[in-house]
Each structure stands twice: as C-alpha cells, then as structure tokens.
Coordinates of C-alpha atoms in Angstrom, one line a residue:
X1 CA -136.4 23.3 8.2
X2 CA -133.5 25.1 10.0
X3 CA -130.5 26.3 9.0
X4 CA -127.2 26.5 11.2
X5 CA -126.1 30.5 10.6
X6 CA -122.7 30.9 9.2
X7 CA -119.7 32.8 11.3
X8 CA -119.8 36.5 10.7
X9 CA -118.7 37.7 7.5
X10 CA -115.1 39.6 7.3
X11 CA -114.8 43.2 7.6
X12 CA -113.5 44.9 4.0
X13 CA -111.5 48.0 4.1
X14 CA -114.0 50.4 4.1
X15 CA -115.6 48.9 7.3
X16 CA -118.3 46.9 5.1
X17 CA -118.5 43.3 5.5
X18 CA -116.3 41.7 2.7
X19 CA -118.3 38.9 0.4
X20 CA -116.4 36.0 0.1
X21 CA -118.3 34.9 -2.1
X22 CA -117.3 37.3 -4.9
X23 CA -113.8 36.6 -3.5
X24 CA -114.1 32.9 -5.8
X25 CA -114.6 34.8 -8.9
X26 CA -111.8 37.0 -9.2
X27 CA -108.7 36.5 -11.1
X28 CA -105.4 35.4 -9.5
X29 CA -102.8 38.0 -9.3
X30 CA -99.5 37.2 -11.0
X31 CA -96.2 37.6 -9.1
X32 CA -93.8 40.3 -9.9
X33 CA -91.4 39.7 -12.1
X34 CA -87.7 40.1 -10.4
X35 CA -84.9 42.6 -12.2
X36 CA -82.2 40.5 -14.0
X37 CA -78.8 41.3 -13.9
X38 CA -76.9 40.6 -16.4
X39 CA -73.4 38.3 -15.7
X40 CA -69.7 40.5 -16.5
X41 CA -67.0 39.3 -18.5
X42 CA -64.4 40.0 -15.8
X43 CA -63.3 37.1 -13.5
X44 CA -64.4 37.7 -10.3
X45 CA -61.4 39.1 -8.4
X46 CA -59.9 36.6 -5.6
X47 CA -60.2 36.8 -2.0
X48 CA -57.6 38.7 -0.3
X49 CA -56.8 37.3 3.0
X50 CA -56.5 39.5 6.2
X51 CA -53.0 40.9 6.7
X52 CA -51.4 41.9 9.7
X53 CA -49.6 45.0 10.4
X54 CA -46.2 44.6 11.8
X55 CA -44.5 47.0 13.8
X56 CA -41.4 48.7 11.5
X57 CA -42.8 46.7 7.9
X58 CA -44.7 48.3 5.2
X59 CA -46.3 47.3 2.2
X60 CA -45.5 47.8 -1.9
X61 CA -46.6 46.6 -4.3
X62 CA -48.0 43.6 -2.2
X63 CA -44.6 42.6 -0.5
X64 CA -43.4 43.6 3.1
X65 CA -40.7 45.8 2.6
X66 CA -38.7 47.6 6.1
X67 CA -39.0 51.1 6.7
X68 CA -36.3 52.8 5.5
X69 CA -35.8 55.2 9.0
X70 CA -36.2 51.9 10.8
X71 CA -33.1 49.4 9.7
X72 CA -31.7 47.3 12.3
X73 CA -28.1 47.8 12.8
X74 CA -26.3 44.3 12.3
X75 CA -23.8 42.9 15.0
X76 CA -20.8 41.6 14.5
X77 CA -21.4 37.6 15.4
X78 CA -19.6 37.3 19.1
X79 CA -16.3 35.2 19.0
X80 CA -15.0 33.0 22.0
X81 CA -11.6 34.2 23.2
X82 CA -8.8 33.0 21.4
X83 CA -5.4 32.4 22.3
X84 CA -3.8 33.5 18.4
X85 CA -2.3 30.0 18.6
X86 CA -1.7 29.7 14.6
X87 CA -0.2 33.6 13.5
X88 CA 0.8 34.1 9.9
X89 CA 2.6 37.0 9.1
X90 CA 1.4 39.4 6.1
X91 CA 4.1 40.7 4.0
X92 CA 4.3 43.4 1.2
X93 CA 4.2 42.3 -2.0
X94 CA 6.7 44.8 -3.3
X95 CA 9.1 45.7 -0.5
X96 CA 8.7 42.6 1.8
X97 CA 8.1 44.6 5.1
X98 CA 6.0 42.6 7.5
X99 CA 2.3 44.8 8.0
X100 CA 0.4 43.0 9.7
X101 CA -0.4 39.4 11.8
X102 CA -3.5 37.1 10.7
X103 CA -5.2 34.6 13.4
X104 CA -5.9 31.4 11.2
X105 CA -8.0 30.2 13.8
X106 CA -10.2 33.5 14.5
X107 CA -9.4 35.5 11.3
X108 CA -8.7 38.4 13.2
X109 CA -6.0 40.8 12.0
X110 CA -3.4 41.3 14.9
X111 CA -1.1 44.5 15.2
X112 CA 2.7 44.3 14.4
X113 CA 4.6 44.2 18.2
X114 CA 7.5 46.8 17.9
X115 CA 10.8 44.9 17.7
X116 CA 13.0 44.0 20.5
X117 CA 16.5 44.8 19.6
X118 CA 17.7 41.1 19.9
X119 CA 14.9 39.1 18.8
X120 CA 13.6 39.3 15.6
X121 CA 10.0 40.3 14.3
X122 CA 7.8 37.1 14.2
X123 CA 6.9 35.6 10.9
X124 CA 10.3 37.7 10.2
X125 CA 12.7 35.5 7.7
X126 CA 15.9 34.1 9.5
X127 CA 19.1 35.9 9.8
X128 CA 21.9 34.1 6.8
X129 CA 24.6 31.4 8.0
X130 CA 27.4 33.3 8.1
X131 CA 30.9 30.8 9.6
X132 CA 31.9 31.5 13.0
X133 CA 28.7 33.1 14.0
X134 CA 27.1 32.5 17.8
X135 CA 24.0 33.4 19.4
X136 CA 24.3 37.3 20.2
X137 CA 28.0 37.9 18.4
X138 CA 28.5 39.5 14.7
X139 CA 30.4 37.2 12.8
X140 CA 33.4 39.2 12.9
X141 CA 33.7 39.2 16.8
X142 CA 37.1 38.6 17.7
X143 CA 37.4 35.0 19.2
X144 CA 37.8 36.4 23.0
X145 CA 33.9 37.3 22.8
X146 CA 32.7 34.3 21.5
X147 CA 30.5 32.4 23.7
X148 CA 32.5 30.2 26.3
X149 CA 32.0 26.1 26.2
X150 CA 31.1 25.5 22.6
X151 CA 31.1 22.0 22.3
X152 CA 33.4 20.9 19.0
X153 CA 32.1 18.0 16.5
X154 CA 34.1 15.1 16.5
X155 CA 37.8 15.4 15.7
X156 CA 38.9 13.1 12.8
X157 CA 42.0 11.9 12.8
X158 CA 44.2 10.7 10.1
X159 CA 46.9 9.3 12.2
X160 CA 44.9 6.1 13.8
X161 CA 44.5 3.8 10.7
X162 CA 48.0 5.0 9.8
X163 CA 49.6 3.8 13.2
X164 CA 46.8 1.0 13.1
X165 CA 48.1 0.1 9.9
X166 CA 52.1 0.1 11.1
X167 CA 51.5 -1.6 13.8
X168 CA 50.3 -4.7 12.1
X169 CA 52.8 -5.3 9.6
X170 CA 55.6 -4.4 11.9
X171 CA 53.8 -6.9 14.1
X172 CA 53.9 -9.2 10.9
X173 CA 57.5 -8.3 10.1
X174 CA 58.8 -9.5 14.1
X175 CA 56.3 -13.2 12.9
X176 CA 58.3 -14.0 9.5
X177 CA 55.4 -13.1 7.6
X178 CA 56.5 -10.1 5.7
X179 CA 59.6 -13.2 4.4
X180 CA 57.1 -15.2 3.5
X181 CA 54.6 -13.1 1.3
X182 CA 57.8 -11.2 -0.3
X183 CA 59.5 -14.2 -1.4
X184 CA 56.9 -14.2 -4.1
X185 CA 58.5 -10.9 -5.7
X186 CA 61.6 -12.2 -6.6
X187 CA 60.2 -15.0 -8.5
X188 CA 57.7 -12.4 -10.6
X189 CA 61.0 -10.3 -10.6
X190 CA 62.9 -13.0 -12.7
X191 CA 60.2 -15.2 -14.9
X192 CA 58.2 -12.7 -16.3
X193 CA 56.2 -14.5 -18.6
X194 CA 55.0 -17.5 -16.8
X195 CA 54.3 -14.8 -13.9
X196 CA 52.2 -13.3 -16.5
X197 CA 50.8 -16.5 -17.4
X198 CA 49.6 -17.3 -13.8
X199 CA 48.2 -13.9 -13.4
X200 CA 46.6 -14.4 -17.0
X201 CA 45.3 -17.8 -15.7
X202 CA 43.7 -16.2 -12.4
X203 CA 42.1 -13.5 -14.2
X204 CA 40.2 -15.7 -17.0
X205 CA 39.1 -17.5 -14.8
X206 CA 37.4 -14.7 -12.0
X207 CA 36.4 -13.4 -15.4
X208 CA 34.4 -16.2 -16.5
X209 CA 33.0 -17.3 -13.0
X210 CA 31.5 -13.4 -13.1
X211 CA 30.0 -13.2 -17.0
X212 CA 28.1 -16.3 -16.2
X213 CA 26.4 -15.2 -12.8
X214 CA 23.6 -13.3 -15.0
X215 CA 19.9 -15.2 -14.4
X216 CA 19.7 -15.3 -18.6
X217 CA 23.1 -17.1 -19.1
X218 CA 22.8 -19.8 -16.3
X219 CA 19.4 -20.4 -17.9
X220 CA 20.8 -20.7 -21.6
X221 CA 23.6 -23.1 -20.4
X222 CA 21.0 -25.4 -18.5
X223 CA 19.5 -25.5 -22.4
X224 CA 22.4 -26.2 -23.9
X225 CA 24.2 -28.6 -21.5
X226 CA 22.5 -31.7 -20.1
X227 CA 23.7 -30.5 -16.3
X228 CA 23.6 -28.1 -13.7
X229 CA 24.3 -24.3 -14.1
X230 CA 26.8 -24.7 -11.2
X231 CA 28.8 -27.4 -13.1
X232 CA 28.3 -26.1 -16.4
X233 CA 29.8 -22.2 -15.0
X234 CA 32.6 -24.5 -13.4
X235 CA 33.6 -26.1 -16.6
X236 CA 34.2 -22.8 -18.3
X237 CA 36.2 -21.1 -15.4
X238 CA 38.8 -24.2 -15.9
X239 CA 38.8 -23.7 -19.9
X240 CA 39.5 -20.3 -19.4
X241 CA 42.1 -20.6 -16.7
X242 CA 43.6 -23.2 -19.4
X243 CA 43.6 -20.5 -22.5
X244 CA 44.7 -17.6 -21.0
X245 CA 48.6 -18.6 -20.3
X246 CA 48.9 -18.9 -23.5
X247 CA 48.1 -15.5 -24.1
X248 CA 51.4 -14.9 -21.7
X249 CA 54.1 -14.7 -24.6
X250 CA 52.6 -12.5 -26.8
X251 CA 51.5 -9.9 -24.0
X252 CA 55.4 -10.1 -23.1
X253 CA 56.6 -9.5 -26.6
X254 CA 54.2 -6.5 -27.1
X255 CA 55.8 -5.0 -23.6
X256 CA 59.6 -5.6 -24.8
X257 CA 58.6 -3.9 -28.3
X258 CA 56.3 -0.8 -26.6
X259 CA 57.3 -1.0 -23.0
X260 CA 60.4 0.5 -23.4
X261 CA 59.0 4.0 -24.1
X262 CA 57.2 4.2 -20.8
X263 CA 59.6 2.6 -18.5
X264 CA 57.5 -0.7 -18.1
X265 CA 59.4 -4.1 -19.4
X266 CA 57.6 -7.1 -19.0
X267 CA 59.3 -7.8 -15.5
X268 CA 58.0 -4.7 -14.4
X269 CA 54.8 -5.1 -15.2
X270 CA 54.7 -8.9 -13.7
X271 CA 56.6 -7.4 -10.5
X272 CA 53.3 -4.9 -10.4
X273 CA 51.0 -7.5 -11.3
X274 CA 52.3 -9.6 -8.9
X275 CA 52.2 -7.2 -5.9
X276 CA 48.7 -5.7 -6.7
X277 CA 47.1 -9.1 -7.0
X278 CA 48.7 -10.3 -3.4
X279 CA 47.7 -7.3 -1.8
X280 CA 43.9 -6.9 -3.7
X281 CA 43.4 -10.6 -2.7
X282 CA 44.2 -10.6 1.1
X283 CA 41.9 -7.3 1.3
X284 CA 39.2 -9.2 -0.1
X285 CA 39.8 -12.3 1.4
X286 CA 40.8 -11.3 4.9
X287 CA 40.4 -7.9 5.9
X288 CA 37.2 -6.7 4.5
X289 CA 35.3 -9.3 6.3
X290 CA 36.6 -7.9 9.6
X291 CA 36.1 -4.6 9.7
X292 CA 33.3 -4.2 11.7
X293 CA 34.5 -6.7 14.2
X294 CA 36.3 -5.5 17.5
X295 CA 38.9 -3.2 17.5
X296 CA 41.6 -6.5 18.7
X297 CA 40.4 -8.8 16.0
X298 CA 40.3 -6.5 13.2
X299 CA 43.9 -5.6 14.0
X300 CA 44.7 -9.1 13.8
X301 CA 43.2 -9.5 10.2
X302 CA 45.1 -6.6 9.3
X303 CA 48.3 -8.3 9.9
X304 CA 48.5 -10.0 6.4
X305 CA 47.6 -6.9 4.3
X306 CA 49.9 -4.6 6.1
X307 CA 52.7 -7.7 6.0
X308 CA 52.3 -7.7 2.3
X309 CA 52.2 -4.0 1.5
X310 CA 55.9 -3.7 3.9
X311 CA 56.9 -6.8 1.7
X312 CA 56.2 -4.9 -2.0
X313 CA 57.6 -1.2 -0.5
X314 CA 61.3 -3.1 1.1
X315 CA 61.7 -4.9 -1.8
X316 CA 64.3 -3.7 -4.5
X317 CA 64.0 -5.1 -8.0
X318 CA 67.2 -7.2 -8.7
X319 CA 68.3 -7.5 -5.4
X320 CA 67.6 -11.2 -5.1

C-alpha cells in the first residue's frame, strides 16, 4: 500500500522545519486592544475659510481695516462747466454788505466783481424813486442836463368836456330847446305845492318799483296775490304814485314854518326839485347811454342835458 508524500514541511525560524501539525493546537492570539480617547466638553471650533491678503488692508480683530500710512486721498467729484446762469447774492446778516455770489445750479461760491462806477453790484438792492430822476443824472440836476426826448404821459385836459359841454347847449339854445325845457321853471316857480306833489308822485313811485325788485319780495307777492310779480309790482307803483301828493301840503307847511331860517321857502325848494329832477332824468335817460358811442353822436345826446342845465343857470326866480 502506497502513500502519496506530502509537500515539504515549512521552514521555522531557527531553520528547523516548522510542524504544522502542533500549529492546530495552539491558542488563538487576541488582538490588541486600541487606546481610547476620551471626547472634550468644548465645541469643536469652526472652520475658518482661507483669506486673501489685499494690497494696503490689514486685519483686527477679524475685520479688514486700511493701513493707516496708506489712506487714499478723496477727489472732489468733477463738475461739467457751467455757465452761473442762476447767481444769488449772499448778504451780511448784520451790515447788509454783499460777500459773496452762490451758483444755484453748481453750488459753487463765485467771487464778488469790483463795482463799476455806474452800474450797481449784482444782487445789489435798487437805487430809491426819487421825482425827476433819469438814467445817469442826480435828482437835483438842473433841467438843462436831463436827458433829451423824454416822452411825456398823456396830457389830460379839463377844457374838452367843458367846451364839449358848451357847445351842445349853445347848439340847443340856437334849436328852441333851452325855451322849451325852461318853461318848466316858472311853473315850479309859482305852484309850489302841486310842484311838490308831482315830484312827491314821481319819487313813490321809482321808490316802490325798486323795494320790490328783491328775489324774496316778488316771491311773497306771487303768494299773496293770485297774479304775476310784474303786475302785482305794477299795482303798487300806481298806489304809491297816488298817496304821495297828498303828502305835498304838509311838506309845504313844514318849509314855510322852518324854511325861513335857512333861506329855503317851499318855492325854492320845488324850483330845486324841479331843476335837479329834469337834469338827473335826461342824464339817465339820454346821455349815459351814449357815452361810449362816437364822438358826433354823443355830442348829439348831449344836447338835452346841456339845454337843460343853460335853462336852470339863465333863469331868474320871479322873473316870469
């Protein structure tokens, strides 16, 4: 019976072959332990990232701070060119002299120029009215150096409506109608009382047509009375134009009893009347309406007023 022989047997370390076989027996050697390390209280500290060193910069206290024997000298921002277009002058506070200019539109402070002897300094305050006075004289020049050509305002005259005036009512005189408006004088002259009556009439009953122009009154009457405000202001002009005659005696008596004092009897007063109530009546009748028209026409209008004025200043009380 054969057996197959076995490889060679290892080599131990003294040069002897090793037996495996006692190898099988042996116990297995335990791993060494590893050191432990115990774990700190303290958080662990965080990463820092890399930092870059810049030229003129420095670090404290972890922020980037300038070197102080490096600062950058700051420029003043450049400004277009500017024409000074808007100037205001800069005045003291306690004596008023101008000290400087200011640009609004640059803020840039501008030196004072140096004052021409004729003009003044700008932003300077205007020289005083003073009467007479003309570009480059005092105002006590004597009229010889004043400048030559001023051109005068227009020149108003006080003598045109006066010989406008004449003109008519002798123009109205040369007519007959001077006669005509002064042959109601005579008759105020003479009947005092129903002169007075008329004029009393006239007056109640302008005085009534004007107190019942207000909006309120014409809308009370339209309550009241069954008809128009036109008819119903109508109605009360004629009962007042009826009512006030009779108011004419007793106005008379009072200016015989008091009028004596003051040189005004009752046919003065209705000669007065009389002549202020023709003359007040063709104004506003006649001329006032004309008075913008042309120069020919409103002389024409003016005939009547002017007539009637001539008529009251030739007429001579008790003379007719």
């Amino acid at each position: 019976m054969s057996t197959e022989a076995a490889g060679p047997p290892a080599a131990g370390d003294d040069g002897a072959p090793e037996d495996w076989w006692n190898r099988l027996y042996e116990p297995a050697s335990a791993p060494e332990p590893s050191p432990v390390v115990a774990e700190s209280a303290q958080p662990p500290e965080p990463a820092v990232p890399p930092t870059r060193e810049i030229p003129g910069l420095s670090t404290l206290g972890g922020q980037r701070q300038p070197e102080r024997g490096r600062r950058r000298r700051r420029t003043a921002p450049v400004r277009p060119d500017c024409a000074h277009g808007r100037v205001e002058p800069v005045h003291s506070l306690v004596t008023g002299e101008l000290l400087a200019l200011l640009c609004l539109l640059c803020d840039e402070q501008l030196d004072v120029p140096a004052p021409q002897p004729d003009a003044p300094a700008p932003g300077a305050a205007p020289a005083p009215y003073a009467p007479g006075r003309q570009d480059g004289q005092e105002p006590d020049a004597p009229a010889g150096k004043r400048a030559q050509g001023r051109k005068s305002g227009p020149v108003v005259s006080h003598l045109k409506p006066i010989a406008f005036s004449a003109s008519a009512g002798l123009f109205g005189y040369g007519v007959g109608l001077v006669s005509l408006l002064g042959s109601a004088l005579p008759a105020a002259d003479q009947h005092a009382s129903p002169t007075l009556g008329s004029l009393l009439s006239v007056s109640g009953c302008v005085a009534a047509w004007q107190l019942t122009a207000g909006m309120t009154i014409r809308q009370s009457l339209e309550l009241v009375l069954p008809v128009p405000a036109f008819v119903s202001r109508a109605v009360i002009c004629v009962v007042a134009a009826g009512v006030a005659p009779g108011v004419a005696p007793g106005v008379v008596d009072v200016l015989n009893q008091y009028g004596g004092y003051v040189g005004l009897d009752p046919s003065a007063v209705a000669l007065l009347a009389t002549a202020g109530v023709l003359c007040g009546g063709l104004y506003w009748l006649v001329d006032r309406r004309f008075r913008h028209a042309w120069a020919p026409v409103r002389w024409l209008a003016r005939v009547p007023l002017a007539s009637a004025l001539l008529a009251a200043a030739l007429y001579a009380p008790g003379t007719h």
